[in-house]
């Protein structure tokens, strides 16, 4: 049994479908990512998983439980950091951590958690006086304080500076190493590529693709890009005959080709055969950004 099962999930607002037939499963111990443009239906999907919204149709199960009908039981195994949250402005960080720890039968020790998230020197600060990044780190701590088996993180590192973001990534990797399953909603491609075992790309309420980060990158129109300035022009017929060529662009005397490793090997062979030198040669693998743009453009087309 998968830890999270979503089957043909549908949710509309004012007659407009926001989630339109989404299906996926998250396995135990996995970091499963959800990517998508703004308004794609990502947050609505995870709010149905958390039991915060009632689906119009479809089936959602968390460790075999209905998150709406069995909400209290699901809350014992699932922690959540919401995209937008607030606490009472006068509540201190220490009071918030102690309060949330009291909600759980076997809470985590909040002190090392606060230290790991850089909150130790802010324990006596009131919530209303915290910066946006400090609030975000506090909500991550509150999501983890109940020792959940599953944690849902919606826009995990929004508002964090680059150093705090990377520290948080290390924390999530430690959390997963401790046996926690993670459902991560993000718009940071680097974050998804580093953390996620598999990713569902949602666009306009539907899943445009579901694969590993490497698998999604392989789907990109040009998984590898080679660029150089040739010492002499290359014949267009030779270029168009290159295997797995996705695109070819000439600009200011520089040639940029996208394709696969087979394309790169064929280009090198072609240059040698034609006695052409490649000046300022660059070979770059496609990124998750490239795959995301290709997938969402295809869904829009």
PDB file of C-alpha atoms in Angstrom:
ATOM      1  CA  UNK A   1       0.000   0.000   0.000  1.00  0.00           C
ATOM      2  CA  UNK A   2       1.269   3.470  -0.901  1.00  0.00           C
ATOM      3  CA  UNK A   3       1.508   5.988   1.931  1.00  0.00           C
ATOM      4  CA  UNK A   4      -0.488   8.543  -0.076  1.00  0.00           C
ATOM      5  CA  UNK A   5      -2.919   7.569  -2.822  1.00  0.00           C
ATOM      6  CA  UNK A   6      -4.690  10.150  -4.989  1.00  0.00           C
ATOM      7  CA  UNK A   7      -6.998   8.858  -7.701  1.00  0.00           C
ATOM      8  CA  UNK A   8      -8.933  10.988 -10.224  1.00  0.00           C
ATOM      9  CA  UNK A   9      -9.069  13.930  -7.800  1.00  0.00           C
ATOM     10  CA  UNK A  10     -11.368  16.771  -8.878  1.00  0.00           C
ATOM     11  CA  UNK A  11     -12.116  20.128  -7.278  1.00  0.00           C
ATOM     12  CA  UNK A  12     -13.864  23.179  -8.741  1.00  0.00           C
ATOM     13  CA  UNK A  13     -14.519  26.699  -7.494  1.00  0.00           C
ATOM     14  CA  UNK A  14     -17.416  28.660  -8.941  1.00  0.00           C
ATOM     15  CA  UNK A  15     -17.813  26.086 -11.689  1.00  0.00           C
ATOM     16  CA  UNK A  16     -14.155  26.412 -12.739  1.00  0.00           C
ATOM     17  CA  UNK A  17     -12.131  23.183 -12.406  1.00  0.00           C
ATOM     18  CA  UNK A  18      -8.951  23.778 -10.407  1.00  0.00           C
ATOM     19  CA  UNK A  19      -7.965  20.120 -10.020  1.00  0.00           C
ATOM     20  CA  UNK A  20      -9.145  18.031 -12.951  1.00  0.00           C
ATOM     21  CA  UNK A  21      -8.476  14.307 -12.635  1.00  0.00           C
ATOM     22  CA  UNK A  22      -5.152  14.222 -10.757  1.00  0.00           C
ATOM     23  CA  UNK A  23      -3.785  10.788  -9.821  1.00  0.00           C
ATOM     24  CA  UNK A  24      -0.502   9.825  -8.141  1.00  0.00           C
ATOM     25  CA  UNK A  25       0.879   7.677  -5.325  1.00  0.00           C
ATOM     26  CA  UNK A  26       3.635   8.432  -2.830  1.00  0.00           C
ATOM     27  CA  UNK A  27       5.630   5.520  -1.464  1.00  0.00           C
ATOM     28  CA  UNK A  28       6.960   5.154   2.086  1.00  0.00           C
ATOM     29  CA  UNK A  29      10.253   6.971   2.623  1.00  0.00           C
ATOM     30  CA  UNK A  30       9.990   8.927  -0.614  1.00  0.00           C
ATOM     31  CA  UNK A  31      10.386  12.649  -1.213  1.00  0.00           C
ATOM     32  CA  UNK A  32       7.672  13.281  -3.791  1.00  0.00           C
ATOM     33  CA  UNK A  33       7.580  16.696  -5.426  1.00  0.00           C
ATOM     34  CA  UNK A  34       4.745  18.636  -7.005  1.00  0.00           C
ATOM     35  CA  UNK A  35       5.727  21.337  -9.493  1.00  0.00           C
ATOM     36  CA  UNK A  36       3.542  23.648 -11.525  1.00  0.00           C
ATOM     37  CA  UNK A  37       2.906  27.248 -12.556  1.00  0.00           C
ATOM     38  CA  UNK A  38       0.988  29.589 -10.270  1.00  0.00           C
ATOM     39  CA  UNK A  39      -2.677  28.619 -10.233  1.00  0.00           C
ATOM     40  CA  UNK A  40      -2.000  25.123 -11.555  1.00  0.00           C
ATOM     41  CA  UNK A  41      -3.836  23.400  -8.675  1.00  0.00           C
ATOM     42  CA  UNK A  42      -0.838  22.335  -6.564  1.00  0.00           C
ATOM     43  CA  UNK A  43      -1.977  23.754  -3.224  1.00  0.00           C
ATOM     44  CA  UNK A  44      -5.578  22.626  -3.674  1.00  0.00           C
ATOM     45  CA  UNK A  45      -4.299  19.109  -4.351  1.00  0.00           C
ATOM     46  CA  UNK A  46      -2.209  18.933  -1.162  1.00  0.00           C
ATOM     47  CA  UNK A  47      -4.977  20.560   0.894  1.00  0.00           C
ATOM     48  CA  UNK A  48      -7.213  17.652  -0.150  1.00  0.00           C
ATOM     49  CA  UNK A  49      -4.454  15.271   0.986  1.00  0.00           C
ATOM     50  CA  UNK A  50      -4.289  17.096   4.328  1.00  0.00           C
ATOM     51  CA  UNK A  51      -8.070  16.942   4.763  1.00  0.00           C
ATOM     52  CA  UNK A  52      -8.396  20.736   4.672  1.00  0.00           C
ATOM     53  CA  UNK A  53     -10.586  20.642   1.563  1.00  0.00           C
ATOM     54  CA  UNK A  54     -13.276  18.168   0.550  1.00  0.00           C
ATOM     55  CA  UNK A  55     -12.824  16.863  -3.014  1.00  0.00           C
ATOM     56  CA  UNK A  56     -15.736  17.122  -5.442  1.00  0.00           C
ATOM     57  CA  UNK A  57     -14.832  13.698  -6.817  1.00  0.00           C
ATOM     58  CA  UNK A  58     -12.080  11.127  -6.701  1.00  0.00           C
ATOM     59  CA  UNK A  59     -10.366   9.255  -3.913  1.00  0.00           C
ATOM     60  CA  UNK A  60      -7.658  10.322  -1.445  1.00  0.00           C
ATOM     61  CA  UNK A  61      -6.057   8.043   1.134  1.00  0.00           C
ATOM     62  CA  UNK A  62      -3.262   8.711   3.625  1.00  0.00           C
ATOM     63  CA  UNK A  63      -1.861   5.481   5.115  1.00  0.00           C
ATOM     64  CA  UNK A  64      -5.157   3.934   4.006  1.00  0.00           C
ATOM     65  CA  UNK A  65      -7.287   6.565   5.793  1.00  0.00           C
ATOM     66  CA  UNK A  66      -9.710   9.115   4.357  1.00  0.00           C
ATOM     67  CA  UNK A  67      -8.203  12.500   5.367  1.00  0.00           C
ATOM     68  CA  UNK A  68     -11.674  14.039   5.729  1.00  0.00           C
ATOM     69  CA  UNK A  69     -13.676  11.231   7.378  1.00  0.00           C
ATOM     70  CA  UNK A  70     -10.684  10.090   9.465  1.00  0.00           C
ATOM     71  CA  UNK A  71      -9.151  13.519   9.980  1.00  0.00           C
ATOM     72  CA  UNK A  72      -8.165  13.043  13.638  1.00  0.00           C
ATOM     73  CA  UNK A  73      -6.331   9.786  12.884  1.00  0.00           C
ATOM     74  CA  UNK A  74      -4.613  11.267   9.846  1.00  0.00           C
ATOM     75  CA  UNK A  75      -3.481  14.262  11.917  1.00  0.00           C
ATOM     76  CA  UNK A  76      -1.551  11.867  14.175  1.00  0.00           C
ATOM     77  CA  UNK A  77       0.646  10.683  11.288  1.00  0.00           C
ATOM     78  CA  UNK A  78       0.776  13.766   9.060  1.00  0.00           C
ATOM     79  CA  UNK A  79       2.482  17.091   9.716  1.00  0.00           C
ATOM     80  CA  UNK A  80       1.926  20.086   7.466  1.00  0.00           C
ATOM     81  CA  UNK A  81       3.580  23.377   6.699  1.00  0.00           C
ATOM     82  CA  UNK A  82       1.002  25.429   4.811  1.00  0.00           C
ATOM     83  CA  UNK A  83       1.708  27.942   2.074  1.00  0.00           C
ATOM     84  CA  UNK A  84       0.155  30.714   4.199  1.00  0.00           C
ATOM     85  CA  UNK A  85      -0.094  30.501   7.998  1.00  0.00           C
ATOM     86  CA  UNK A  86      -0.400  32.866  10.940  1.00  0.00           C
ATOM     87  CA  UNK A  87      -0.113  32.654  14.709  1.00  0.00           C
ATOM     88  CA  UNK A  88      -1.275  35.044  17.412  1.00  0.00           C
ATOM     89  CA  UNK A  89       1.071  38.036  17.179  1.00  0.00           C
ATOM     90  CA  UNK A  90       2.026  38.075  20.888  1.00  0.00           C
ATOM     91  CA  UNK A  91       2.870  34.360  21.045  1.00  0.00           C
ATOM     92  CA  UNK A  92       6.620  33.797  21.431  1.00  0.00           C
ATOM     93  CA  UNK A  93       8.539  31.226  19.421  1.00  0.00           C
ATOM     94  CA  UNK A  94       9.131  29.197  22.600  1.00  0.00           C
ATOM     95  CA  UNK A  95       5.416  29.275  23.494  1.00  0.00           C
ATOM     96  CA  UNK A  96       4.436  28.189  19.972  1.00  0.00           C
ATOM     97  CA  UNK A  97       6.834  25.242  20.053  1.00  0.00           C
ATOM     98  CA  UNK A  98       5.708  24.187  23.533  1.00  0.00           C
ATOM     99  CA  UNK A  99       2.046  24.553  22.587  1.00  0.00           C
ATOM    100  CA  UNK A 100       2.313  22.457  19.438  1.00  0.00           C
ATOM    101  CA  UNK A 101       4.401  19.845  21.256  1.00  0.00           C
ATOM    102  CA  UNK A 102       1.562  19.530  23.812  1.00  0.00           C
ATOM    103  CA  UNK A 103      -0.835  18.563  20.993  1.00  0.00           C
ATOM    104  CA  UNK A 104       1.032  15.285  20.384  1.00  0.00           C
ATOM    105  CA  UNK A 105       1.428  12.100  22.386  1.00  0.00           C
ATOM    106  CA  UNK A 106       5.109  11.619  21.495  1.00  0.00           C
ATOM    107  CA  UNK A 107       6.440  14.954  20.271  1.00  0.00           C
ATOM    108  CA  UNK A 108       9.969  15.613  19.131  1.00  0.00           C
ATOM    109  CA  UNK A 109      12.244  17.573  21.445  1.00  0.00           C
ATOM    110  CA  UNK A 110      11.675  21.075  20.135  1.00  0.00           C
ATOM    111  CA  UNK A 111      15.020  22.441  21.391  1.00  0.00           C
ATOM    112  CA  UNK A 112      17.352  20.716  18.893  1.00  0.00           C
ATOM    113  CA  UNK A 113      14.737  21.300  16.192  1.00  0.00           C
ATOM    114  CA  UNK A 114      14.777  25.030  16.964  1.00  0.00           C
ATOM    115  CA  UNK A 115      18.564  25.017  16.928  1.00  0.00           C
ATOM    116  CA  UNK A 116      18.691  23.169  13.589  1.00  0.00           C
ATOM    117  CA  UNK A 117      16.385  25.789  12.068  1.00  0.00           C
ATOM    118  CA  UNK A 118      18.270  28.749  13.476  1.00  0.00           C
ATOM    119  CA  UNK A 119      15.552  29.785  15.932  1.00  0.00           C
ATOM    120  CA  UNK A 120      17.394  29.415  19.258  1.00  0.00           C
ATOM    121  CA  UNK A 121      18.239  33.103  19.552  1.00  0.00           C
ATOM    122  CA  UNK A 122      14.627  34.016  18.718  1.00  0.00           C
ATOM    123  CA  UNK A 123      12.857  31.816  21.277  1.00  0.00           C
ATOM    124  CA  UNK A 124      11.633  34.801  23.291  1.00  0.00           C
ATOM    125  CA  UNK A 125      10.694  36.871  20.241  1.00  0.00           C
ATOM    126  CA  UNK A 126       6.999  37.378  19.586  1.00  0.00           C
ATOM    127  CA  UNK A 127       5.573  35.966  16.360  1.00  0.00           C
ATOM    128  CA  UNK A 128       4.496  39.421  15.180  1.00  0.00           C
ATOM    129  CA  UNK A 129       8.117  40.623  15.361  1.00  0.00           C
ATOM    130  CA  UNK A 130       9.598  37.799  13.274  1.00  0.00           C
ATOM    131  CA  UNK A 131      10.809  38.309   9.721  1.00  0.00           C
ATOM    132  CA  UNK A 132       9.153  36.378   6.899  1.00  0.00           C
ATOM    133  CA  UNK A 133      12.026  33.887   6.775  1.00  0.00           C
ATOM    134  CA  UNK A 134      11.929  33.353  10.549  1.00  0.00           C
ATOM    135  CA  UNK A 135       8.188  32.698  10.421  1.00  0.00           C
ATOM    136  CA  UNK A 136       8.754  30.183   7.633  1.00  0.00           C
ATOM    137  CA  UNK A 137      11.379  28.333   9.679  1.00  0.00           C
ATOM    138  CA  UNK A 138       9.063  28.283  12.686  1.00  0.00           C
ATOM    139  CA  UNK A 139       6.258  26.712  10.651  1.00  0.00           C
ATOM    140  CA  UNK A 140       8.642  24.044   9.370  1.00  0.00           C
ATOM    141  CA  UNK A 141       9.525  23.252  12.999  1.00  0.00           C
ATOM    142  CA  UNK A 142       5.831  23.077  13.929  1.00  0.00           C
ATOM    143  CA  UNK A 143       5.196  20.675  11.024  1.00  0.00           C
ATOM    144  CA  UNK A 144       7.904  18.341  12.334  1.00  0.00           C
ATOM    145  CA  UNK A 145       7.319  18.619  16.078  1.00  0.00           C
ATOM    146  CA  UNK A 146       4.781  15.783  16.231  1.00  0.00           C
ATOM    147  CA  UNK A 147       7.252  13.216  14.842  1.00  0.00           C
ATOM    148  CA  UNK A 148       4.990  12.617  11.808  1.00  0.00           C
ATOM    149  CA  UNK A 149       5.334   9.651   9.487  1.00  0.00           C
ATOM    150  CA  UNK A 150       4.415  11.970   6.599  1.00  0.00           C
ATOM    151  CA  UNK A 151       5.099  15.688   6.271  1.00  0.00           C
ATOM    152  CA  UNK A 152       3.553  17.972   3.646  1.00  0.00           C
ATOM    153  CA  UNK A 153       5.640  21.051   2.857  1.00  0.00           C
ATOM    154  CA  UNK A 154       4.023  23.723   0.660  1.00  0.00           C
ATOM    155  CA  UNK A 155       6.576  26.212  -0.698  1.00  0.00           C
ATOM    156  CA  UNK A 156       9.130  25.024   1.847  1.00  0.00           C
ATOM    157  CA  UNK A 157      11.817  27.677   1.422  1.00  0.00           C
ATOM    158  CA  UNK A 158       9.909  30.728   0.210  1.00  0.00           C
ATOM    159  CA  UNK A 159      11.305  33.794   1.948  1.00  0.00           C
ATOM    160  CA  UNK A 160      14.557  32.122   3.002  1.00  0.00           C
ATOM    161  CA  UNK A 161      17.960  33.430   1.945  1.00  0.00           C
ATOM    162  CA  UNK A 162      20.232  31.072  -0.068  1.00  0.00           C
ATOM    163  CA  UNK A 163      22.155  29.864   3.015  1.00  0.00           C
ATOM    164  CA  UNK A 164      18.999  29.198   5.046  1.00  0.00           C
ATOM    165  CA  UNK A 165      17.473  27.475   2.018  1.00  0.00           C
ATOM    166  CA  UNK A 166      20.359  25.042   1.728  1.00  0.00           C
ATOM    167  CA  UNK A 167      20.378  24.417   5.480  1.00  0.00           C
ATOM    168  CA  UNK A 168      16.674  23.585   5.237  1.00  0.00           C
ATOM    169  CA  UNK A 169      17.327  21.180   2.358  1.00  0.00           C
ATOM    170  CA  UNK A 170      19.847  19.362   4.546  1.00  0.00           C
ATOM    171  CA  UNK A 171      17.251  19.175   7.331  1.00  0.00           C
ATOM    172  CA  UNK A 172      14.668  17.632   4.972  1.00  0.00           C
ATOM    173  CA  UNK A 173      17.237  15.073   3.806  1.00  0.00           C
ATOM    174  CA  UNK A 174      17.883  14.209   7.465  1.00  0.00           C
ATOM    175  CA  UNK A 175      14.134  13.950   8.101  1.00  0.00           C
ATOM    176  CA  UNK A 176      13.738  11.512   5.197  1.00  0.00           C
ATOM    177  CA  UNK A 177      16.779   9.532   6.388  1.00  0.00           C
ATOM    178  CA  UNK A 178      14.906   9.166   9.678  1.00  0.00           C
ATOM    179  CA  UNK A 179      12.043   7.407   7.870  1.00  0.00           C
ATOM    180  CA  UNK A 180       9.643  10.287   7.219  1.00  0.00           C
ATOM    181  CA  UNK A 181       7.826  10.426   3.882  1.00  0.00           C
ATOM    182  CA  UNK A 182       7.781  13.925   2.349  1.00  0.00           C
ATOM    183  CA  UNK A 183       5.273  15.513  -0.029  1.00  0.00           C
ATOM    184  CA  UNK A 184       6.911  18.720  -1.269  1.00  0.00           C
ATOM    185  CA  UNK A 185       5.266  21.529  -3.242  1.00  0.00           C
ATOM    186  CA  UNK A 186       7.804  23.928  -4.695  1.00  0.00           C
ATOM    187  CA  UNK A 187       8.527  26.311  -7.537  1.00  0.00           C
ATOM    188  CA  UNK A 188      12.305  26.184  -7.003  1.00  0.00           C
ATOM    189  CA  UNK A 189      13.656  23.842  -9.677  1.00  0.00           C
ATOM    190  CA  UNK A 190      17.013  23.438  -7.933  1.00  0.00           C
ATOM    191  CA  UNK A 191      15.179  22.421  -4.763  1.00  0.00           C
ATOM    192  CA  UNK A 192      13.091  19.826  -6.593  1.00  0.00           C
ATOM    193  CA  UNK A 193      16.068  18.452  -8.505  1.00  0.00           C
ATOM    194  CA  UNK A 194      18.139  18.055  -5.337  1.00  0.00           C
ATOM    195  CA  UNK A 195      15.503  16.675  -2.961  1.00  0.00           C
ATOM    196  CA  UNK A 196      12.870  14.757  -4.906  1.00  0.00           C
ATOM    197  CA  UNK A 197      12.875  11.083  -5.847  1.00  0.00           C
ATOM    198  CA  UNK A 198       9.937  11.659  -8.198  1.00  0.00           C
ATOM    199  CA  UNK A 199       8.072  14.735  -9.386  1.00  0.00           C
ATOM    200  CA  UNK A 200       4.545  15.324 -10.676  1.00  0.00           C
ATOM    201  CA  UNK A 201       4.289  18.371 -12.923  1.00  0.00           C
ATOM    202  CA  UNK A 202       0.768  19.806 -12.652  1.00  0.00           C
ATOM    203  CA  UNK A 203      -0.505  22.313 -15.199  1.00  0.00           C
ATOM    204  CA  UNK A 204      -4.075  23.615 -15.481  1.00  0.00           C
ATOM    205  CA  UNK A 205      -5.272  21.099 -12.918  1.00  0.00           C
ATOM    206  CA  UNK A 206      -3.863  18.049 -14.667  1.00  0.00           C
ATOM    207  CA  UNK A 207      -0.646  16.065 -14.445  1.00  0.00           C
ATOM    208  CA  UNK A 208       1.511  16.928 -17.437  1.00  0.00           C
ATOM    209  CA  UNK A 209       4.249  14.452 -16.450  1.00  0.00           C
ATOM    210  CA  UNK A 210       5.305  12.218 -13.560  1.00  0.00           C
ATOM    211  CA  UNK A 211       8.853  10.897 -13.402  1.00  0.00           C
ATOM    212  CA  UNK A 212      12.189  11.126 -11.640  1.00  0.00           C
ATOM    213  CA  UNK A 213      14.046  14.444 -12.050  1.00  0.00           C
ATOM    214  CA  UNK A 214      16.441  12.728 -14.461  1.00  0.00           C
ATOM    215  CA  UNK A 215      13.526  11.231 -16.372  1.00  0.00           C
ATOM    216  CA  UNK A 216      11.843  14.609 -16.738  1.00  0.00           C
ATOM    217  CA  UNK A 217      15.084  16.169 -17.963  1.00  0.00           C
ATOM    218  CA  UNK A 218      15.443  13.399 -20.540  1.00  0.00           C
ATOM    219  CA  UNK A 219      12.014  14.399 -21.880  1.00  0.00           C
ATOM    220  CA  UNK A 220      13.269  17.911 -22.543  1.00  0.00           C
ATOM    221  CA  UNK A 221      13.331  18.876 -26.207  1.00  0.00           C
ATOM    222  CA  UNK A 222      17.109  19.152 -25.934  1.00  0.00           C
ATOM    223  CA  UNK A 223      18.535  17.171 -23.037  1.00  0.00           C
ATOM    224  CA  UNK A 224      22.051  18.309 -24.023  1.00  0.00           C
ATOM    225  CA  UNK A 225      23.113  21.623 -25.558  1.00  0.00           C
ATOM    226  CA  UNK A 226      26.372  22.123 -27.483  1.00  0.00           C
ATOM    227  CA  UNK A 227      27.460  25.574 -28.587  1.00  0.00           C
ATOM    228  CA  UNK A 228      30.563  26.835 -30.409  1.00  0.00           C
ATOM    229  CA  UNK A 229      31.852  29.283 -32.997  1.00  0.00           C
ATOM    230  CA  UNK A 230      32.928  27.280 -36.083  1.00  0.00           C
ATOM    231  CA  UNK A 231      36.091  28.319 -37.911  1.00  0.00           C
ATOM    232  CA  UNK A 232      34.177  27.815 -41.168  1.00  0.00           C
ATOM    233  CA  UNK A 233      30.466  27.499 -42.001  1.00  0.00           C
ATOM    234  CA  UNK A 234      28.884  24.066 -41.712  1.00  0.00           C
ATOM    235  CA  UNK A 235      26.514  22.765 -44.331  1.00  0.00           C
ATOM    236  CA  UNK A 236      22.848  22.987 -43.262  1.00  0.00           C
ATOM    237  CA  UNK A 237      22.154  19.562 -44.744  1.00  0.00           C
ATOM    238  CA  UNK A 238      24.878  18.061 -42.511  1.00  0.00           C
ATOM    239  CA  UNK A 239      23.440  19.798 -39.457  1.00  0.00           C
ATOM    240  CA  UNK A 240      19.869  18.714 -40.151  1.00  0.00           C
ATOM    241  CA  UNK A 241      21.065  15.109 -40.539  1.00  0.00           C
ATOM    242  CA  UNK A 242      22.506  15.024 -36.999  1.00  0.00           C
ATOM    243  CA  UNK A 243      20.860  12.277 -34.903  1.00  0.00           C
ATOM    244  CA  UNK A 244      18.299  13.349 -32.252  1.00  0.00           C
ATOM    245  CA  UNK A 245      18.730  17.028 -33.161  1.00  0.00           C
ATOM    246  CA  UNK A 246      15.986  19.065 -31.435  1.00  0.00           C
ATOM    247  CA  UNK A 247      16.956  22.558 -32.576  1.00  0.00           C
ATOM    248  CA  UNK A 248      19.746  24.541 -34.256  1.00  0.00           C
ATOM    249  CA  UNK A 249      20.299  28.262 -33.818  1.00  0.00           C
ATOM    250  CA  UNK A 250      22.778  30.597 -35.508  1.00  0.00           C
ATOM    251  CA  UNK A 251      23.495  33.892 -33.737  1.00  0.00           C
ATOM    252  CA  UNK A 252      26.427  36.279 -34.171  1.00  0.00           C
ATOM    253  CA  UNK A 253      28.490  33.557 -35.790  1.00  0.00           C
ATOM    254  CA  UNK A 254      27.851  31.126 -32.941  1.00  0.00           C
ATOM    255  CA  UNK A 255      26.046  27.823 -33.449  1.00  0.00           C
ATOM    256  CA  UNK A 256      23.890  26.317 -30.676  1.00  0.00           C
ATOM    257  CA  UNK A 257      22.512  22.785 -31.087  1.00  0.00           C
ATOM    258  CA  UNK A 258      20.249  20.931 -28.685  1.00  0.00           C
ATOM    259  CA  UNK A 259      19.718  17.205 -28.695  1.00  0.00           C
ATOM    260  CA  UNK A 260      21.234  14.242 -26.866  1.00  0.00           C
ATOM    261  CA  UNK A 261      24.655  12.714 -26.276  1.00  0.00           C
ATOM    262  CA  UNK A 262      24.316  11.128 -29.725  1.00  0.00           C
ATOM    263  CA  UNK A 263      23.953  14.619 -31.213  1.00  0.00           C
ATOM    264  CA  UNK A 264      27.114  15.822 -29.456  1.00  0.00           C
ATOM    265  CA  UNK A 265      29.145  12.813 -30.629  1.00  0.00           C
ATOM    266  CA  UNK A 266      27.938  13.301 -34.193  1.00  0.00           C
ATOM    267  CA  UNK A 267      28.832  17.014 -34.111  1.00  0.00           C
ATOM    268  CA  UNK A 268      32.384  16.225 -32.983  1.00  0.00           C
ATOM    269  CA  UNK A 269      32.724  13.684 -35.783  1.00  0.00           C
ATOM    270  CA  UNK A 270      31.313  16.161 -38.329  1.00  0.00           C
ATOM    271  CA  UNK A 271      33.767  18.878 -37.253  1.00  0.00           C
ATOM    272  CA  UNK A 272      36.713  16.484 -37.602  1.00  0.00           C
ATOM    273  CA  UNK A 273      35.538  15.274 -41.018  1.00  0.00           C
ATOM    274  CA  UNK A 274      35.099  18.832 -42.313  1.00  0.00           C
ATOM    275  CA  UNK A 275      38.353  20.051 -40.672  1.00  0.00           C
ATOM    276  CA  UNK A 276      36.436  22.754 -38.809  1.00  0.00           C
ATOM    277  CA  UNK A 277      37.632  24.012 -35.442  1.00  0.00           C
ATOM    278  CA  UNK A 278      35.065  24.648 -32.681  1.00  0.00           C
ATOM    279  CA  UNK A 279      36.072  27.798 -30.817  1.00  0.00           C
ATOM    280  CA  UNK A 280      34.751  28.388 -27.265  1.00  0.00           C
ATOM    281  CA  UNK A 281      33.110  24.970 -27.227  1.00  0.00           C
ATOM    282  CA  UNK A 282      30.524  24.455 -24.474  1.00  0.00           C
ATOM    283  CA  UNK A 283      28.488  21.322 -23.706  1.00  0.00           C
ATOM    284  CA  UNK A 284      25.749  21.708 -21.093  1.00  0.00           C
ATOM    285  CA  UNK A 285      23.155  19.230 -19.882  1.00  0.00           C
ATOM    286  CA  UNK A 286      19.562  20.401 -19.751  1.00  0.00           C
ATOM    287  CA  UNK A 287      18.138  21.240 -16.336  1.00  0.00           C
ATOM    288  CA  UNK A 288      14.811  20.710 -14.649  1.00  0.00           C
ATOM    289  CA  UNK A 289      14.011  24.309 -15.632  1.00  0.00           C
ATOM    290  CA  UNK A 290      14.264  23.316 -19.291  1.00  0.00           C
ATOM    291  CA  UNK A 291      12.086  20.246 -18.786  1.00  0.00           C
ATOM    292  CA  UNK A 292       9.503  22.242 -16.808  1.00  0.00           C
ATOM    293  CA  UNK A 293       9.226  24.900 -19.510  1.00  0.00           C
ATOM    294  CA  UNK A 294       8.895  22.285 -22.234  1.00  0.00           C
ATOM    295  CA  UNK A 295       6.234  20.344 -20.334  1.00  0.00           C
ATOM    296  CA  UNK A 296       4.117  23.360 -19.373  1.00  0.00           C
ATOM    297  CA  UNK A 297       4.406  24.871 -22.843  1.00  0.00           C
ATOM    298  CA  UNK A 298       3.217  21.572 -24.299  1.00  0.00           C
ATOM    299  CA  UNK A 299       0.277  21.554 -21.896  1.00  0.00           C
ATOM    300  CA  UNK A 300      -0.585  25.125 -22.884  1.00  0.00           C
ATOM    301  CA  UNK A 301      -0.293  24.486 -26.619  1.00  0.00           C
TER     302      UNK A 301
END
